[in-house]
Amino acid sequence: MNSHQQPENADQAMEELQISQTLKQITYKILVFSGKGGVGKSTASANLAVALALAGKKVGLLDIDFHGPSIPKLMGLVGRRPDMIGEKILPLSFSENLLVLSLGMLLNAGDDAVIWRGPMKNGAIRQLIKDVAWGELDYLIVDSPPGTGDEPLSLVQTMQDLSGAIVVTQPQQLSVDDVRRSISFCEKLNLPVIGIIENMSGFVCPNCGSLIDIFKSGGGQQLAEEKNILFLGKVPIDPAIVESSDEGKPFVYHFGKSPAAQAFDTIVNRVVQYLEVDVPARAQKEQEHSDVKKIESITRFAMPLENGMVSAHFGHASQFSFIDYDRAKNVALKIEQKTPPPHEQGVIPKWIADEKVDVLFTGGIGHRAREILEGRGVTVVSGVPQGKPLNLISKYLKGELETSDNMCDH
Ligand code: ADP
């Protein structure tokens, strides 16, 4: 659910819960998009799923393309209907670690995609996400409705914690303009674009096997560079794809040595590298960066207290106040009072330094104690007037704290 969409009633809240229970068992959720139909989105989805499964991942392939769900045909599952366990739909097994479910498997023969009205489509999308018993998966590949209309929108809003979208395009300018729209659609929805696949890019001669550029290729690649998006690879027009699609055999499975299958291998490796290595590494770096920033903006103050006020006598105060102060936000994050150890030479300064204090306020302080503290990197501000700790900190940070002579140097 998108953060701006709140469930309106108990049924909807229950549905949200069921959706999240289904989806939280799936590590990576990828939507495959295209600007329009016919560019090879379903072919790409099917072969991505098969290639991931061949690489040992546990994979689900879900087809929610209302404009002609073609996954059953591509996977050789035409006419097969999924079983139910209770309320849940059991996806079909393509292989030991690849499960498949298509909208097409749930329609009765003769159902015409065109008669679907908006709310029905929306309901079907939610149901297909909520009610399918995938179990635990590494990857779910979703063959999405083409374009940037209500259906892909509803899909993105229903799926939670999406890893991102893969956009399939053809090399010609017209198709690249379509994909530009797909990318801004993802940007508006805060959906990361994992990368672009340029399909039907060049032609592999069946006689000599060499690659012939029919359309001017490279449009998808240029766009990827322009938008700073990963270019996943070019898949040539390959007669093996048409042949294998017609026979319901995903070509990466049955024609593993063909140039298109090899192109897909590279694409899958890039997707895995991006999601399993690059994204977590980037997140860890950002976390470290924000930790450093957080630490840099926090100063730990300490001060001897007498009756809630900063005391003149560092060595004889009954209590010390320790305050972690966020300078960027100008607020105290933590205020603690602690009883110092018994007064003996050097003991209290060591205790303050061990408490990782940055700045010590005191009315007075002996020179030996000051030396120990400064030697441990603590800034000692002496001659601090009596006052409330937070007022004094605030003045100090503004450069307005007026100090007098060290009030006591024993
Ligand atoms: P979409 O899902 O975008 O509508 P499809 O994946 O159904 O498109 O592909 C449309 C047609 O193009 C199919 O007949 C498919 O076999 C064929 N096709 C897709 N990619 C290639 C390719 N690289 N080489 C040859 N034929 C392809």
Short mmCIF file of C-alpha atoms and ligand atoms in Angstrom, two decimals:
data_model
loop_
_atom_site.label_atom_id
_atom_site.label_comp_id
_atom_site.label_asym_id
_atom_site.label_seq_id
_atom_site.Cartn_x
_atom_site.Cartn_y
_atom_site.Cartn_z
CA MET A 1 0.00 0.00 0.00
CA ASN A 2 1.24 3.46 -0.72
CA SER A 3 1.76 5.59 2.33
CA HIS A 4 -0.87 8.09 1.19
CA GLN A 5 -3.50 5.36 0.86
CA GLN A 6 -5.10 4.41 4.16
CA PRO A 7 -7.47 1.45 4.47
CA GLU A 8 -10.99 2.78 4.74
CA ASN A 9 -12.67 0.00 6.68
CA ALA A 10 -12.10 -3.26 8.50
CA ASP A 11 -12.43 -5.41 5.34
CA GLN A 12 -9.89 -3.36 3.55
CA ALA A 13 -7.56 -3.41 6.54
CA MET A 14 -7.88 -7.22 6.64
CA GLU A 15 -7.12 -7.38 2.93
CA GLU A 16 -4.03 -5.21 3.43
CA LEU A 17 -2.89 -7.57 6.16
CA GLN A 18 -3.35 -10.64 3.93
CA ILE A 19 -1.48 -8.95 1.10
CA SER A 20 1.40 -8.12 3.39
CA GLN A 21 1.45 -11.68 4.81
CA THR A 22 1.72 -13.11 1.30
CA LEU A 23 4.35 -10.62 0.18
CA LYS A 24 6.57 -10.69 3.21
CA GLN A 25 7.63 -14.23 2.34
CA ILE A 26 9.17 -12.98 -0.90
CA THR A 27 12.58 -11.35 -0.79
CA TYR A 28 12.73 -9.54 -4.15
CA LYS A 29 9.64 -8.36 -6.02
CA ILE A 30 10.20 -7.12 -9.55
CA LEU A 31 7.65 -5.59 -11.92
CA VAL A 32 8.37 -5.89 -15.61
CA PHE A 33 6.98 -2.89 -17.50
CA SER A 34 6.82 -1.67 -21.05
CA GLY A 35 5.54 1.53 -22.58
CA LYS A 36 3.24 -0.45 -24.89
CA GLY A 37 2.35 -4.00 -25.90
CA GLY A 38 4.33 -6.15 -28.31
CA VAL A 39 7.86 -5.11 -27.31
CA GLY A 40 8.65 -8.43 -25.62
CA LYS A 41 7.68 -7.71 -22.01
CA SER A 42 6.14 -11.16 -21.43
CA THR A 43 9.01 -12.89 -23.20
CA ALA A 44 11.42 -10.99 -20.97
CA SER A 45 9.42 -11.79 -17.80
CA ALA A 46 9.23 -15.51 -18.59
CA ASN A 47 12.88 -15.82 -19.49
CA LEU A 48 14.04 -13.75 -16.52
CA ALA A 49 12.10 -16.08 -14.25
CA VAL A 50 13.50 -19.20 -15.90
CA ALA A 51 17.06 -17.88 -15.92
CA LEU A 52 16.83 -16.98 -12.21
CA ALA A 53 15.45 -20.43 -11.44
CA LEU A 54 18.28 -22.02 -13.46
CA ALA A 55 20.68 -19.97 -11.31
CA GLY A 56 19.26 -21.79 -8.27
CA LYS A 57 16.82 -19.13 -7.00
CA LYS A 58 13.33 -19.97 -5.83
CA VAL A 59 11.15 -18.02 -8.23
CA GLY A 60 7.51 -17.12 -8.83
CA LEU A 61 6.21 -15.76 -12.14
CA LEU A 62 2.93 -13.85 -11.99
CA ASP A 63 1.18 -12.57 -15.09
CA ILE A 64 -1.31 -9.74 -14.62
CA ASP A 65 -1.43 -8.56 -18.21
CA PHE A 66 -5.14 -8.03 -18.97
CA HIS A 67 -4.40 -7.29 -22.61
CA GLY A 68 -3.71 -10.91 -23.44
CA PRO A 69 -2.04 -12.87 -20.66
CA SER A 70 0.59 -14.77 -22.64
CA ILE A 71 2.58 -16.47 -19.88
CA PRO A 72 0.62 -19.79 -20.06
CA LYS A 73 1.53 -20.05 -23.73
CA LEU A 74 5.17 -19.04 -23.25
CA MET A 75 5.60 -21.55 -20.43
CA GLY A 76 3.73 -24.42 -22.10
CA LEU A 77 0.93 -24.34 -19.53
CA VAL A 78 -2.06 -23.57 -21.75
CA GLY A 79 -5.28 -25.20 -20.50
CA ARG A 80 -3.84 -26.00 -17.06
CA ARG A 81 -5.89 -24.63 -14.16
CA PRO A 82 -4.41 -24.07 -10.73
CA ASP A 83 -5.73 -25.99 -7.69
CA MET A 84 -7.08 -24.33 -4.59
CA ILE A 85 -6.15 -25.00 -0.98
CA GLY A 86 -8.90 -23.42 1.07
CA GLU A 87 -9.18 -19.83 -0.12
CA LYS A 88 -5.71 -19.85 -1.64
CA ILE A 89 -4.74 -20.44 -5.26
CA LEU A 90 -1.87 -22.88 -5.77
CA PRO A 91 0.43 -21.71 -8.56
CA LEU A 92 1.52 -24.29 -11.14
CA SER A 93 5.01 -25.76 -11.00
CA PHE A 94 7.08 -25.21 -14.12
CA SER A 95 10.06 -26.82 -12.44
CA GLU A 96 11.14 -27.66 -8.91
CA ASN A 97 11.96 -24.04 -8.08
CA LEU A 98 9.75 -22.08 -10.49
CA LEU A 99 6.05 -21.51 -9.81
CA VAL A 100 3.77 -19.82 -12.33
CA LEU A 101 0.40 -18.14 -12.11
CA SER A 102 -1.34 -16.20 -14.84
CA LEU A 103 -4.56 -14.27 -14.97
CA GLY A 104 -5.16 -16.33 -18.11
CA MET A 105 -5.32 -19.53 -16.02
CA LEU A 106 -8.22 -18.14 -14.01
CA LEU A 107 -10.36 -16.93 -16.91
CA ASN A 108 -12.96 -19.16 -18.47
CA ALA A 109 -12.45 -20.01 -22.11
CA GLY A 110 -13.88 -17.24 -24.21
CA ASP A 111 -13.46 -14.55 -21.53
CA ASP A 112 -12.52 -11.43 -23.34
CA ALA A 113 -9.99 -9.14 -21.67
CA VAL A 114 -11.64 -6.12 -23.27
CA ILE A 115 -14.84 -6.48 -21.23
CA TRP A 116 -13.00 -6.00 -17.94
CA ARG A 117 -14.05 -2.76 -16.34
CA GLY A 118 -11.74 -0.68 -14.13
CA PRO A 119 -12.96 -1.79 -10.67
CA MET A 120 -12.98 -5.45 -11.75
CA LYS A 121 -9.40 -5.15 -12.90
CA ASN A 122 -8.47 -3.52 -9.65
CA GLY A 123 -10.15 -6.32 -7.67
CA ALA A 124 -8.44 -8.97 -9.79
CA ILE A 125 -5.04 -7.37 -9.23
CA ARG A 126 -5.56 -7.32 -5.47
CA GLN A 127 -6.81 -10.88 -5.45
CA LEU A 128 -3.91 -12.16 -7.53
CA ILE A 129 -1.50 -10.63 -5.07
CA LYS A 130 -3.36 -11.60 -1.91
CA ASP A 131 -4.64 -15.11 -2.60
CA VAL A 132 -1.76 -16.93 -4.22
CA ALA A 133 0.08 -19.44 -2.03
CA TRP A 134 3.64 -18.83 -3.25
CA GLY A 135 5.23 -19.79 0.04
CA GLU A 136 8.77 -18.52 0.46
CA LEU A 137 10.38 -17.15 -2.68
CA ASP A 138 13.66 -15.44 -3.49
CA TYR A 139 12.17 -13.65 -6.50
CA LEU A 140 8.70 -12.81 -7.77
CA ILE A 141 8.65 -11.58 -11.36
CA VAL A 142 5.43 -9.82 -12.29
CA ASP A 143 4.48 -9.42 -15.94
CA SER A 144 2.60 -6.13 -15.58
CA PRO A 145 -0.07 -4.56 -17.78
CA PRO A 146 1.62 -2.38 -20.44
CA GLY A 147 1.56 1.41 -20.45
CA THR A 148 1.28 3.84 -17.57
CA GLY A 149 -2.47 3.82 -16.97
CA ASP A 150 -4.71 2.76 -14.09
CA GLU A 151 -3.77 -0.91 -14.15
CA PRO A 152 -0.02 -0.60 -13.61
CA LEU A 153 -0.79 2.18 -11.12
CA SER A 154 -3.11 -0.06 -9.13
CA LEU A 155 -0.51 -2.84 -9.26
CA VAL A 156 2.25 -0.62 -7.85
CA GLN A 157 -0.09 0.66 -5.13
CA THR A 158 -1.12 -2.85 -4.11
CA MET A 159 2.32 -4.46 -4.02
CA GLN A 160 4.31 -3.54 -0.95
CA ASP A 161 8.09 -3.23 -0.60
CA LEU A 162 8.75 -3.59 -4.30
CA SER A 163 12.40 -4.05 -5.18
CA GLY A 164 11.87 -2.15 -8.41
CA ALA A 165 10.88 -2.23 -12.05
CA ILE A 166 12.59 -3.55 -15.14
CA VAL A 167 11.53 -1.66 -18.23
CA VAL A 168 11.54 -3.40 -21.61
CA THR A 169 11.88 -1.34 -24.75
CA GLN A 170 12.79 -1.70 -28.38
CA PRO A 171 15.65 0.26 -29.90
CA GLN A 172 13.61 2.58 -32.13
CA GLN A 173 12.96 6.17 -31.09
CA LEU A 174 9.19 5.67 -30.85
CA SER A 175 9.56 2.92 -28.33
CA VAL A 176 12.17 4.87 -26.40
CA ASP A 177 9.68 7.73 -26.02
CA ASP A 178 7.23 5.22 -24.53
CA VAL A 179 9.78 3.97 -22.10
CA ARG A 180 10.60 7.52 -21.05
CA ARG A 181 6.99 7.74 -19.89
CA SER A 182 7.37 4.45 -18.02
CA ILE A 183 10.41 5.81 -16.22
CA SER A 184 8.71 9.04 -15.15
CA PHE A 185 5.75 6.92 -14.01
CA CYS A 186 8.13 4.95 -11.74
CA GLU A 187 9.79 8.15 -10.55
CA LYS A 188 6.44 9.66 -9.58
CA LEU A 189 5.57 6.53 -7.61
CA ASN A 190 8.99 6.35 -5.96
CA LEU A 191 9.56 2.97 -7.52
CA PRO A 192 13.25 2.32 -8.26
CA VAL A 193 14.03 1.38 -11.85
CA ILE A 194 16.37 -1.61 -11.67
CA GLY A 195 17.27 -1.24 -15.33
CA ILE A 196 16.32 -1.18 -19.00
CA ILE A 197 16.32 -4.12 -21.40
CA GLU A 198 16.56 -3.30 -25.10
CA ASN A 199 14.74 -6.12 -26.86
CA MET A 200 14.77 -6.97 -30.57
CA SER A 201 18.04 -5.14 -30.82
CA GLY A 202 19.67 -6.32 -34.03
CA PHE A 203 19.08 -9.61 -35.81
CA VAL A 204 21.02 -12.84 -35.54
CA CYS A 205 21.44 -14.33 -39.00
CA PRO A 206 20.24 -17.94 -38.85
CA ASN A 207 22.82 -18.93 -41.46
CA CYS A 208 26.02 -17.31 -40.28
CA GLY A 209 25.08 -16.38 -36.69
CA SER A 210 26.36 -12.81 -37.04
CA LEU A 211 24.46 -9.84 -35.61
CA ILE A 212 22.82 -7.49 -38.11
CA ASP A 213 21.54 -4.09 -36.97
CA ILE A 214 18.10 -3.73 -38.55
CA PHE A 215 16.65 -0.85 -36.58
CA LYS A 216 19.16 1.60 -35.36
CA SER A 217 19.99 -0.05 -32.03
CA GLY A 218 21.17 1.65 -28.85
CA GLY A 219 18.15 3.89 -28.05
CA GLY A 220 17.50 2.11 -24.76
CA GLN A 221 21.15 2.29 -23.84
CA GLN A 222 21.31 6.03 -24.52
CA LEU A 223 18.23 6.60 -22.42
CA ALA A 224 19.71 4.55 -19.58
CA GLU A 225 22.84 6.71 -19.67
CA GLU A 226 20.82 9.91 -19.81
CA LYS A 227 18.69 8.89 -16.82
CA ASN A 228 21.56 7.30 -14.95
CA ILE A 229 19.77 3.97 -14.93
CA LEU A 230 21.44 0.61 -15.25
CA PHE A 231 21.42 -0.73 -18.82
CA LEU A 232 20.73 -4.42 -18.37
CA GLY A 233 21.45 -5.53 -21.93
CA LYS A 234 20.37 -5.97 -25.53
CA VAL A 235 18.45 -9.03 -26.65
CA PRO A 236 18.69 -9.59 -30.40
CA ILE A 237 15.79 -10.66 -32.59
CA ASP A 238 16.27 -14.37 -32.60
CA PRO A 239 14.17 -16.80 -34.63
CA ALA A 240 14.70 -19.26 -31.77
CA ILE A 241 12.56 -17.01 -29.57
CA VAL A 242 9.60 -17.09 -31.91
CA GLU A 243 9.97 -20.82 -32.38
CA SER A 244 10.31 -21.55 -28.67
CA SER A 245 7.50 -19.16 -27.72
CA ASP A 246 5.17 -20.89 -30.14
CA GLU A 247 6.09 -24.25 -28.68
CA GLY A 248 5.70 -23.05 -25.11
CA LYS A 249 9.37 -23.56 -24.28
CA PRO A 250 11.16 -20.60 -22.70
CA PHE A 251 14.20 -20.13 -24.90
CA VAL A 252 16.76 -19.70 -22.12
CA TYR A 253 15.80 -23.21 -21.03
CA HIS A 254 15.77 -24.92 -24.38
CA PHE A 255 18.16 -22.83 -26.46
CA GLY A 256 20.74 -22.01 -23.80
CA LYS A 257 23.52 -21.38 -26.31
CA SER A 258 21.59 -18.99 -28.57
CA PRO A 259 22.77 -15.34 -28.59
CA ALA A 260 19.45 -14.21 -27.09
CA ALA A 261 19.74 -16.75 -24.24
CA GLN A 262 23.28 -15.60 -23.57
CA ALA A 263 22.11 -11.98 -23.56
CA PHE A 264 19.54 -12.98 -20.95
CA ASP A 265 22.20 -14.62 -18.83
CA THR A 266 24.08 -11.33 -18.67
CA ILE A 267 20.85 -9.48 -17.85
CA VAL A 268 20.04 -11.84 -14.99
CA ASN A 269 23.55 -11.57 -13.57
CA ARG A 270 23.23 -7.78 -13.60
CA VAL A 271 19.84 -7.89 -11.87
CA VAL A 272 21.16 -10.24 -9.17
CA GLN A 273 24.30 -8.15 -8.68
CA TYR A 274 22.20 -4.97 -8.42
CA LEU A 275 19.62 -6.31 -5.94
CA GLU A 276 21.71 -8.67 -3.86
CA VAL A 277 25.02 -6.78 -3.77
CA ASP A 278 24.84 -3.15 -4.94
CA VAL A 279 21.62 -2.06 -3.21
CA PRO A 280 22.53 -3.51 0.23
CA ALA A 281 26.07 -2.08 -0.07
CA ARG A 282 24.65 1.35 -0.90
CA ALA A 283 22.16 1.14 1.98
CA GLN A 284 24.94 0.21 4.40
CA LYS A 285 27.06 3.13 3.20
CA GLU A 286 24.15 5.53 3.62
CA GLN A 287 23.52 4.17 7.10
CA GLU A 288 27.16 4.65 8.06
CA HIS A 289 27.11 8.15 6.61
CA SER A 290 23.99 9.09 8.55
CA ASP A 291 25.46 7.55 11.74
CA VAL A 292 28.57 9.70 11.30
CA LYS A 293 26.43 12.78 10.64
CA LYS A 294 24.36 12.00 13.71
CA ILE A 295 27.44 11.61 15.89
CA GLU A 296 29.01 14.76 14.47
CA SER A 297 26.03 16.86 15.41
CA ILE A 298 25.75 15.53 19.00
CA THR A 299 27.79 16.99 21.84
CA ARG A 300 27.93 15.36 25.27
CA PHE A 301 28.09 17.91 28.08
CA ALA A 302 28.83 17.25 31.75
CA MET A 303 28.57 19.61 34.71
CA PRO A 304 28.72 19.38 38.51
CA LEU A 305 25.33 20.19 40.05
CA GLU A 306 24.19 21.68 43.29
CA ASN A 307 20.41 22.12 43.71
CA GLY A 308 19.85 21.73 39.97
CA MET A 309 22.33 24.50 39.13
CA VAL A 310 25.86 24.23 37.79
CA SER A 311 28.18 24.20 40.78
CA ALA A 312 31.38 26.07 41.41
CA HIS A 313 33.08 23.00 42.88
CA PHE A 314 34.05 20.32 40.42
CA GLY A 315 35.60 18.01 43.00
CA HIS A 316 32.91 18.26 45.66
CA ALA A 317 29.61 18.19 43.81
CA SER A 318 27.16 15.53 45.00
CA GLN A 319 25.76 15.01 41.47
CA PHE A 320 26.82 15.48 37.86
CA SER A 321 24.49 16.09 34.99
CA PHE A 322 25.29 14.48 31.60
CA ILE A 323 23.46 15.92 28.61
CA ASP A 324 23.60 14.67 25.00
CA TYR A 325 22.71 17.72 22.96
CA ASP A 326 21.81 17.69 19.23
CA ARG A 327 23.33 20.92 17.93
CA ALA A 328 21.67 20.61 14.51
CA LYS A 329 18.18 20.35 15.99
CA ASN A 330 18.98 22.42 19.09
CA VAL A 331 17.48 19.90 21.53
CA ALA A 332 18.69 17.75 24.39
CA LEU A 333 18.41 14.10 23.41
CA LYS A 334 19.26 12.61 26.79
CA ILE A 335 19.66 14.09 30.29
CA GLU A 336 21.04 11.92 33.09
CA GLN A 337 22.20 12.61 36.63
CA LYS A 338 24.94 10.50 38.14
CA THR A 339 26.71 10.37 41.48
CA PRO A 340 30.47 10.84 41.06
CA PRO A 341 32.99 8.43 42.57
CA PRO A 342 34.53 9.46 45.93
CA HIS A 343 36.80 12.49 45.71
CA GLU A 344 40.37 11.33 45.25
CA GLN A 345 43.09 12.82 43.12
CA GLY A 346 42.45 12.25 39.40
CA VAL A 347 39.45 9.94 39.89
CA ILE A 348 36.60 12.27 38.90
CA PRO A 349 38.35 13.65 35.77
CA LYS A 350 39.02 10.07 34.64
CA TRP A 351 35.37 9.18 35.28
CA ILE A 352 34.19 12.19 33.21
CA ALA A 353 36.52 11.28 30.34
CA ASP A 354 35.41 7.63 30.46
CA GLU A 355 31.83 8.88 30.08
CA LYS A 356 32.92 10.19 26.63
CA VAL A 357 32.15 13.78 27.54
CA ASP A 358 33.00 16.43 24.94
CA VAL A 359 32.51 19.60 27.02
CA LEU A 360 32.68 20.09 30.79
CA PHE A 361 31.06 23.15 32.40
CA THR A 362 32.16 24.06 35.91
CA GLY A 363 32.45 27.08 38.12
CA GLY A 364 35.89 26.11 39.25
CA ILE A 365 38.36 23.27 38.68
CA GLY A 366 41.86 22.40 39.91
CA HIS A 367 44.68 22.64 37.36
CA ARG A 368 45.60 18.95 37.66
CA ALA A 369 42.01 17.88 36.93
CA ARG A 370 41.91 20.27 33.95
CA GLU A 371 45.14 18.79 32.58
CA ILE A 372 43.80 15.23 32.80
CA LEU A 373 40.54 16.18 31.10
CA GLU A 374 42.13 18.20 28.32
CA GLY A 375 44.68 15.42 27.83
CA ARG A 376 41.70 13.11 27.12
CA GLY A 377 40.14 15.51 24.61
CA VAL A 378 37.51 17.07 26.89
CA THR A 379 36.97 20.83 26.44
CA VAL A 380 36.93 22.42 29.90
CA VAL A 381 34.87 25.60 30.30
CA SER A 382 35.50 27.04 33.76
CA GLY A 383 34.11 30.17 35.42
CA VAL A 384 30.63 29.14 34.28
CA PRO A 385 28.06 31.16 36.25
CA GLN A 386 25.39 29.44 38.33
CA GLY A 387 22.47 28.64 36.08
CA LYS A 388 20.24 25.96 34.64
CA PRO A 389 22.20 23.45 32.54
CA LEU A 390 20.12 23.77 29.36
CA ASN A 391 20.17 27.58 29.43
CA LEU A 392 23.92 27.53 29.79
CA ILE A 393 24.35 25.03 26.93
CA SER A 394 22.14 27.10 24.68
CA LYS A 395 24.13 30.27 25.43
CA TYR A 396 27.43 28.43 24.98
CA LEU A 397 26.43 27.13 21.57
CA LYS A 398 25.39 30.61 20.47
CA GLY A 399 28.73 31.98 21.70
CA GLU A 400 26.93 34.06 24.33
CA LEU A 401 28.09 32.31 27.51
CA GLU A 402 29.92 34.78 29.72
CA THR A 403 32.45 33.12 31.99
CA SER A 404 34.38 34.66 34.88
CA ASP A 405 37.71 33.57 36.30
CA ASN A 406 38.08 30.03 37.44
CA MET A 407 36.16 30.24 40.71
CA CYS A 408 38.09 27.60 42.58
CA ASP A 409 41.32 25.99 41.53
CA HIS A 410 41.70 23.31 44.17
P1 ADP B 1 4.59 -8.04 -24.90
O1 ADP B 1 4.52 -8.85 -23.65
O2 ADP B 1 5.42 -6.81 -24.74
O3 ADP B 1 3.26 -7.77 -25.51
P2 ADP B 1 5.66 -10.46 -26.09
O4 ADP B 1 6.68 -10.89 -25.10
O5 ADP B 1 4.36 -11.19 -26.08
O6 ADP B 1 5.40 -8.90 -25.99
O7 ADP B 1 6.35 -10.53 -27.51
C1 ADP B 1 5.66 -10.21 -28.69
C2 ADP B 1 6.12 -11.16 -29.79
O8 ADP B 1 7.47 -10.92 -30.11
C3 ADP B 1 6.04 -12.63 -29.41
O9 ADP B 1 5.58 -13.36 -30.52
C4 ADP B 1 7.46 -13.01 -29.09
O10 ADP B 1 7.74 -14.37 -29.37
C5 ADP B 1 8.23 -12.11 -30.03
N1 ADP B 1 9.56 -11.72 -29.50
C6 ADP B 1 9.81 -11.10 -28.32
N2 ADP B 1 11.13 -10.87 -28.21
C7 ADP B 1 11.73 -11.36 -29.31
C8 ADP B 1 13.07 -11.43 -29.79
N3 ADP B 1 14.08 -10.92 -29.09
N4 ADP B 1 13.28 -12.04 -30.99
C9 ADP B 1 12.27 -12.53 -31.71
N5 ADP B 1 10.99 -12.49 -31.33
C10 ADP B 1 10.71 -11.91 -30.14
#
